[in-house]
């Protein structure tokens, strides 16, 4: 079964490039396993391309679906691009295998969930009034990630206001989504450091490796790269350029490649963050099975929507993630949505 479904955002969600109110994600059920694609224009995908790619993948003559690496290699060779569609299928294979073996996916990966896997909660770009209202409403979360990168004056003003509002102890992260120039980033980083912001994510546009390297010299906080780290093949070029990477299933093409990215990043001395797009509990739960491998967890996409058709990973006090102790991904269709996914 392949079905697209419109996820409605709780509030308009703004990053440096754009603001949106909903997304059309594509769900696949393959031999009892669930997967989800969150196609984005940034990755040159749409609901239509993801659906088409998934139909093609499901109809392929594939190796034994129990042998996920074999299948992933075949699909990657034959389907170029379409990372979110490949991610959905790879997720479904993991869910399927876990269910058949009667074990949660985290057990297949061999890392037990930790008690302190705490997701950050993202505050999108908006007017200062709206952003401050969202910060106040997010008091349950121990870690906030603030989207920046549209206008430096706004960025510094809002970060000062947020720190003043949340007090000195709350953990803060910032993500500029490639929106700054080198000169702007050099002005911003000391201010963020003074405010106790733990790291800056993607300060400069994708591909500006030499400039990031220059920024990192003497930078007062670590630099994490997201748009620059798509698959494991990107990582050797980032060693020594930045301090860490953000891994997302919708960029890597699935859990299989995401795990390779973890291994390669560790070997290169890069810190690891597991992130997401705006996704339902299917894809968020899939990514959460990698959280035991991560230094930072940013899996709040399902918390930003009002009509999540699935349940899976639970988000508890402070943002602590609790992985389901069920076979496979541990995701189920919510009762109210059964007719949509029958
Ligand atoms: Mg990011």
Coordinates of C-alpha atoms and ligand atoms in Angstrom, one line a residue:
X1 CA 0.0 0.0 0.0
X2 CA 1.3 3.4 -1.0
X3 CA -0.7 6.5 0.2
X4 CA 0.0 10.2 0.5
X5 CA -1.3 12.1 3.5
X6 CA -1.4 15.8 4.3
X7 CA 0.2 16.6 7.6
X8 CA -1.1 19.9 9.0
X9 CA 1.4 22.0 11.0
X10 CA 0.4 23.2 14.4
X11 CA 1.8 26.7 13.5
X12 CA 3.3 28.0 10.2
X13 CA 6.9 26.7 10.3
X14 CA 9.6 29.1 9.1
X15 CA 13.3 28.4 8.3
X16 CA 15.8 30.6 6.5
X17 CA 14.6 29.5 3.0
X18 CA 10.8 29.3 3.4
X19 CA 7.7 29.1 5.6
X20 CA 5.0 26.3 5.3
X21 CA 1.7 25.3 6.8
X22 CA 1.5 21.6 5.8
X23 CA 3.4 18.8 4.0
X24 CA 2.3 15.9 1.9
X25 CA 4.1 12.8 3.1
X26 CA 3.9 9.4 1.4
X27 CA 3.4 6.2 3.4
X28 CA 4.2 2.7 2.3
X29 CA 3.2 -0.6 3.8
X30 CA 5.3 -3.5 2.5
X31 CA 4.6 -7.0 3.6
X32 CA 3.6 -5.8 7.1
X33 CA 6.3 -3.1 7.5
X34 CA 5.6 0.6 7.5
X35 CA 7.7 3.4 6.0
X36 CA 7.2 7.1 5.4
X37 CA 8.7 9.6 2.9
X38 CA 8.8 13.3 3.7
X39 CA 9.7 14.7 0.2
X40 CA 11.0 18.3 0.1
X41 CA 11.6 20.7 -2.7
X42 CA 15.1 21.3 -1.2
X43 CA 15.9 17.6 -2.0
X44 CA 14.2 18.0 -5.4
X45 CA 11.3 15.8 -4.5
X46 CA 7.5 16.1 -4.3
X47 CA 4.6 14.0 -3.3
X48 CA 4.3 12.9 -6.9
X49 CA 7.9 11.9 -7.4
X50 CA 8.0 10.0 -4.1
X51 CA 4.8 8.1 -4.9
X52 CA 6.1 7.3 -8.4
X53 CA 9.5 6.1 -7.1
X54 CA 7.9 4.0 -4.4
X55 CA 5.6 2.3 -6.9
X56 CA 8.6 1.6 -9.0
X57 CA 10.6 0.2 -6.1
X58 CA 7.7 -2.1 -4.8
X59 CA 7.3 -3.5 -8.4
X60 CA 11.0 -4.3 -8.8
X61 CA 12.5 -7.7 -8.8
X62 CA 14.4 -7.4 -5.5
X63 CA 16.7 -9.6 -3.5
X64 CA 15.4 -11.4 -0.4
X65 CA 13.7 -8.6 1.7
X66 CA 15.3 -10.1 4.9
X67 CA 18.7 -9.1 3.5
X68 CA 18.2 -5.3 3.8
X69 CA 21.7 -4.4 2.7
X70 CA 21.3 -6.3 -0.6
X71 CA 17.9 -4.7 -1.2
X72 CA 19.2 -1.2 -0.4
X73 CA 22.2 -1.6 -2.7
X74 CA 19.9 -2.7 -5.6
X75 CA 17.4 0.1 -5.0
X76 CA 20.2 2.8 -4.7
X77 CA 21.8 1.6 -8.0
X78 CA 18.5 1.6 -9.9
X79 CA 16.7 4.6 -8.4
X80 CA 18.7 7.8 -8.6
X81 CA 17.9 10.7 -6.2
X82 CA 14.5 10.1 -4.6
X83 CA 16.1 9.9 -1.1
X84 CA 12.9 10.1 0.8
X85 CA 11.2 7.4 -1.2
X86 CA 14.2 5.1 -0.7
X87 CA 14.1 6.0 3.0
X88 CA 10.5 5.0 3.3
X89 CA 11.1 1.6 1.7
X90 CA 14.2 1.0 3.8
X91 CA 12.3 1.8 6.9
X92 CA 9.5 -0.6 5.9
X93 CA 12.1 -3.4 5.4
X94 CA 13.4 -2.8 9.0
X95 CA 9.9 -2.7 10.4
X96 CA 9.1 -5.9 8.5
X97 CA 12.2 -7.8 9.6
X98 CA 11.9 -6.7 13.3
X99 CA 8.2 -7.8 13.3
X100 CA 9.1 -11.2 11.8
X101 CA 11.9 -11.8 14.2
X102 CA 9.9 -10.5 17.2
X103 CA 12.5 -7.8 18.2
X104 CA 12.6 -4.0 18.2
X105 CA 14.7 -2.4 15.5
X106 CA 17.0 -0.9 18.1
X107 CA 17.9 -4.5 19.1
X108 CA 18.7 -5.4 15.4
X109 CA 21.1 -2.4 15.6
X110 CA 22.6 -3.6 18.8
X111 CA 22.4 -0.5 21.0
X112 CA 20.0 -0.3 23.9
X113 CA 18.0 3.0 24.4
X114 CA 19.5 5.3 26.9
X115 CA 17.5 7.0 29.6
X116 CA 18.6 10.5 28.6
X117 CA 17.8 10.6 24.8
X118 CA 16.3 14.0 24.9
X119 CA 15.0 15.7 21.7
X120 CA 15.4 19.4 21.2
X121 CA 12.2 21.2 20.3
X122 CA 12.4 23.6 17.3
X123 CA 11.2 27.1 17.2
X124 CA 10.7 28.3 13.6
X125 CA 11.3 31.8 12.3
X126 CA 8.4 34.1 12.8
X127 CA 7.8 37.6 14.2
X128 CA 9.5 38.1 17.6
X129 CA 6.0 38.0 19.3
X130 CA 5.1 34.6 17.8
X131 CA 8.5 33.1 18.5
X132 CA 8.4 34.2 22.2
X133 CA 4.9 32.8 22.5
X134 CA 6.2 29.5 21.1
X135 CA 9.1 29.5 23.5
X136 CA 6.7 30.0 26.4
X137 CA 4.5 27.2 25.2
X138 CA 7.5 24.9 24.9
X139 CA 8.3 24.9 28.6
X140 CA 8.1 21.1 28.8
X141 CA 11.3 20.8 26.7
X142 CA 14.7 21.0 28.2
X143 CA 16.4 21.8 24.9
X144 CA 15.2 24.4 22.4
X145 CA 16.6 24.7 18.8
X146 CA 16.0 28.2 17.4
X147 CA 15.8 28.7 13.7
X148 CA 17.9 31.7 12.5
X149 CA 19.4 32.9 9.2
X150 CA 17.0 35.2 7.5
X151 CA 18.1 38.5 9.1
X152 CA 21.1 38.9 11.4
X153 CA 19.7 41.8 13.4
X154 CA 16.5 39.8 14.1
X155 CA 18.6 36.7 14.9
X156 CA 20.7 38.3 17.6
X157 CA 17.8 40.2 19.0
X158 CA 15.6 37.1 19.3
X159 CA 18.4 35.0 20.8
X160 CA 19.0 37.6 23.5
X161 CA 15.2 37.8 24.2
X162 CA 14.9 34.0 24.4
X163 CA 17.8 33.6 26.8
X164 CA 16.4 36.3 29.0
X165 CA 12.9 34.6 29.0
X166 CA 14.1 31.0 29.7
X167 CA 16.8 31.8 32.2
X168 CA 20.4 30.8 32.3
X169 CA 20.1 27.1 32.6
X170 CA 17.9 26.1 29.7
X171 CA 19.8 24.4 26.9
X172 CA 19.7 26.3 23.6
X173 CA 20.9 25.3 20.1
X174 CA 20.7 27.4 16.9
X175 CA 20.3 26.5 13.2
X176 CA 20.9 29.1 10.5
X177 CA 20.0 26.7 7.6
X178 CA 22.9 28.2 5.5
X179 CA 21.4 31.7 5.7
X180 CA 24.5 33.7 6.8
X181 CA 27.6 35.1 5.0
X182 CA 31.0 34.4 6.6
X183 CA 31.1 38.0 7.9
X184 CA 27.6 37.6 9.5
X185 CA 28.5 34.3 11.0
X186 CA 31.6 35.9 12.5
X187 CA 29.5 38.5 14.1
X188 CA 26.9 36.0 15.3
X189 CA 29.0 33.3 16.9
X190 CA 30.5 35.3 19.8
X191 CA 27.0 36.6 20.7
X192 CA 25.6 33.0 20.6
X193 CA 28.5 31.8 22.7
X194 CA 27.9 34.6 25.3
X195 CA 24.3 33.5 25.5
X196 CA 25.3 29.9 26.2
X197 CA 24.1 28.5 22.9
X198 CA 25.7 25.0 22.6
X199 CA 26.3 24.9 18.8
X200 CA 25.4 26.5 15.5
X201 CA 24.1 24.3 12.8
X202 CA 24.8 25.1 9.1
X203 CA 25.8 28.7 9.5
X204 CA 26.9 29.1 5.8
X205 CA 25.4 27.9 2.5
X206 CA 25.9 24.3 1.4
X207 CA 29.2 23.7 -0.3
X208 CA 31.1 26.7 1.4
X209 CA 33.6 24.3 3.0
X210 CA 36.6 26.6 2.8
X211 CA 34.6 29.4 4.5
X212 CA 33.3 27.1 7.2
X213 CA 36.9 26.0 7.8
X214 CA 37.9 29.7 8.2
X215 CA 34.9 30.3 10.5
X216 CA 35.8 27.3 12.7
X217 CA 39.3 28.7 13.4
X218 CA 38.7 30.4 16.7
X219 CA 35.0 29.8 16.7
X220 CA 33.7 30.0 20.3
X221 CA 31.1 27.2 19.8
X222 CA 31.0 24.0 17.7
X223 CA 29.7 24.0 14.1
X224 CA 27.4 21.3 13.0
X225 CA 26.6 20.7 9.3
X226 CA 23.3 19.5 8.0
X227 CA 22.7 20.6 4.4
X228 CA 26.4 19.7 3.7
X229 CA 26.0 16.1 5.1
X230 CA 23.7 14.1 2.9
X231 CA 25.3 10.6 2.7
X232 CA 28.4 9.0 4.0
X233 CA 30.3 10.0 0.9
X234 CA 30.1 13.6 1.9
X235 CA 31.7 13.1 5.3
X236 CA 35.5 12.8 4.6
X237 CA 35.4 16.3 3.1
X238 CA 33.9 17.6 6.3
X239 CA 36.5 16.3 8.7
X240 CA 38.5 19.2 10.1
X241 CA 36.0 21.6 8.5
X242 CA 33.2 21.3 11.1
X243 CA 32.7 19.6 14.5
X244 CA 29.8 17.4 13.6
X245 CA 27.0 16.5 11.3
X246 CA 23.2 16.2 11.3
X247 CA 22.0 12.8 9.9
X248 CA 18.4 12.7 8.5
X249 CA 16.8 9.6 6.9
X250 CA 15.2 11.8 4.2
X251 CA 18.6 12.9 3.0
X252 CA 20.5 9.6 3.5
X253 CA 17.9 7.5 1.8
X254 CA 17.2 5.4 4.9
X255 CA 18.4 3.7 8.1
X256 CA 20.9 1.6 6.3
X257 CA 22.9 4.6 4.9
X258 CA 22.3 6.6 8.1
X259 CA 24.1 3.8 10.1
X260 CA 27.0 4.0 7.7
X261 CA 27.1 7.7 8.3
X262 CA 27.3 7.2 12.0
X263 CA 30.2 4.8 11.6
X264 CA 32.1 7.0 9.1
X265 CA 31.5 10.2 11.2
X266 CA 32.8 8.5 14.4
X267 CA 35.9 7.4 12.5
X268 CA 36.5 10.9 11.3
X269 CA 36.0 12.4 14.8
X270 CA 32.8 14.1 13.9
X271 CA 29.9 14.5 16.4
X272 CA 26.6 13.0 15.5
X273 CA 23.2 14.5 15.6
X274 CA 20.0 12.6 14.4
X275 CA 17.5 15.0 12.9
X276 CA 14.3 15.0 10.8
X277 CA 12.0 16.8 8.5
X278 CA 8.4 17.4 9.5
X279 CA 7.3 13.7 9.7
X280 CA 4.6 11.6 11.4
X281 CA 5.5 9.1 14.1
X282 CA 6.5 6.5 11.5
X283 CA 9.6 8.2 10.3
X284 CA 10.3 9.9 13.6
X285 CA 10.2 6.5 15.4
X286 CA 12.5 5.0 12.7
X287 CA 15.0 7.7 13.3
X288 CA 14.6 7.4 17.1
X289 CA 16.0 3.8 16.8
X290 CA 19.3 5.5 15.9
X291 CA 19.2 7.9 18.9
X292 CA 21.3 5.6 21.1
X293 CA 24.2 6.3 18.7
X294 CA 23.8 10.1 18.7
X295 CA 25.3 13.0 20.7
X296 CA 22.3 15.2 19.9
X297 CA 18.7 14.2 19.1
X298 CA 16.5 16.5 17.2
X299 CA 13.4 14.4 16.5
X300 CA 10.4 16.7 17.0
X301 CA 8.8 16.7 13.6
X302 CA 5.8 14.7 14.8
X303 CA 5.3 17.2 17.6
X304 CA 4.8 20.0 15.1
X305 CA 1.7 18.5 13.4
X306 CA -1.9 18.3 14.5
X307 CA -3.0 15.1 12.7
X308 CA -0.3 12.4 13.3
X309 CA -2.0 9.2 11.9
X310 CA 0.5 7.0 13.8
X311 CA 1.8 6.4 17.3
X312 CA 5.3 5.1 18.1
X313 CA 8.1 6.7 20.0
X314 CA 6.8 8.6 23.1
X315 CA 8.0 12.1 24.1
X316 CA 8.1 12.4 27.8
X317 CA 9.0 15.0 30.4
X318 CA 11.7 17.4 29.2
X319 CA 11.6 15.9 25.7
X320 CA 13.0 12.5 26.8
X321 CA 12.3 9.9 24.1
X322 CA 10.9 6.5 25.0
X323 CA 11.3 3.9 22.3
X324 CA 8.5 1.3 22.0
X325 CA 9.4 -2.1 23.3
X326 CA 7.5 -3.7 20.4
X327 CA 8.7 -5.8 17.4
X328 CA 10.0 -3.7 14.4
X329 CA 9.7 0.0 14.5
X330 CA 6.9 -0.2 17.1
X331 CA 4.5 2.0 15.1
X332 CA 0.7 1.6 14.9
X333 CA -2.0 3.4 13.1
X334 CA -4.0 5.5 15.5
X335 CA -7.6 4.3 15.9
X336 CA -9.1 7.6 14.4
X337 CA -7.0 7.1 11.2
X338 CA -7.6 3.4 10.6
X339 CA -10.0 4.1 7.7
X340 CA -7.4 6.3 6.0
X341 CA -4.7 3.5 6.1
X342 CA -6.8 0.4 5.7
Ligands
LIG1 MG1 19.2 21.8 10.1

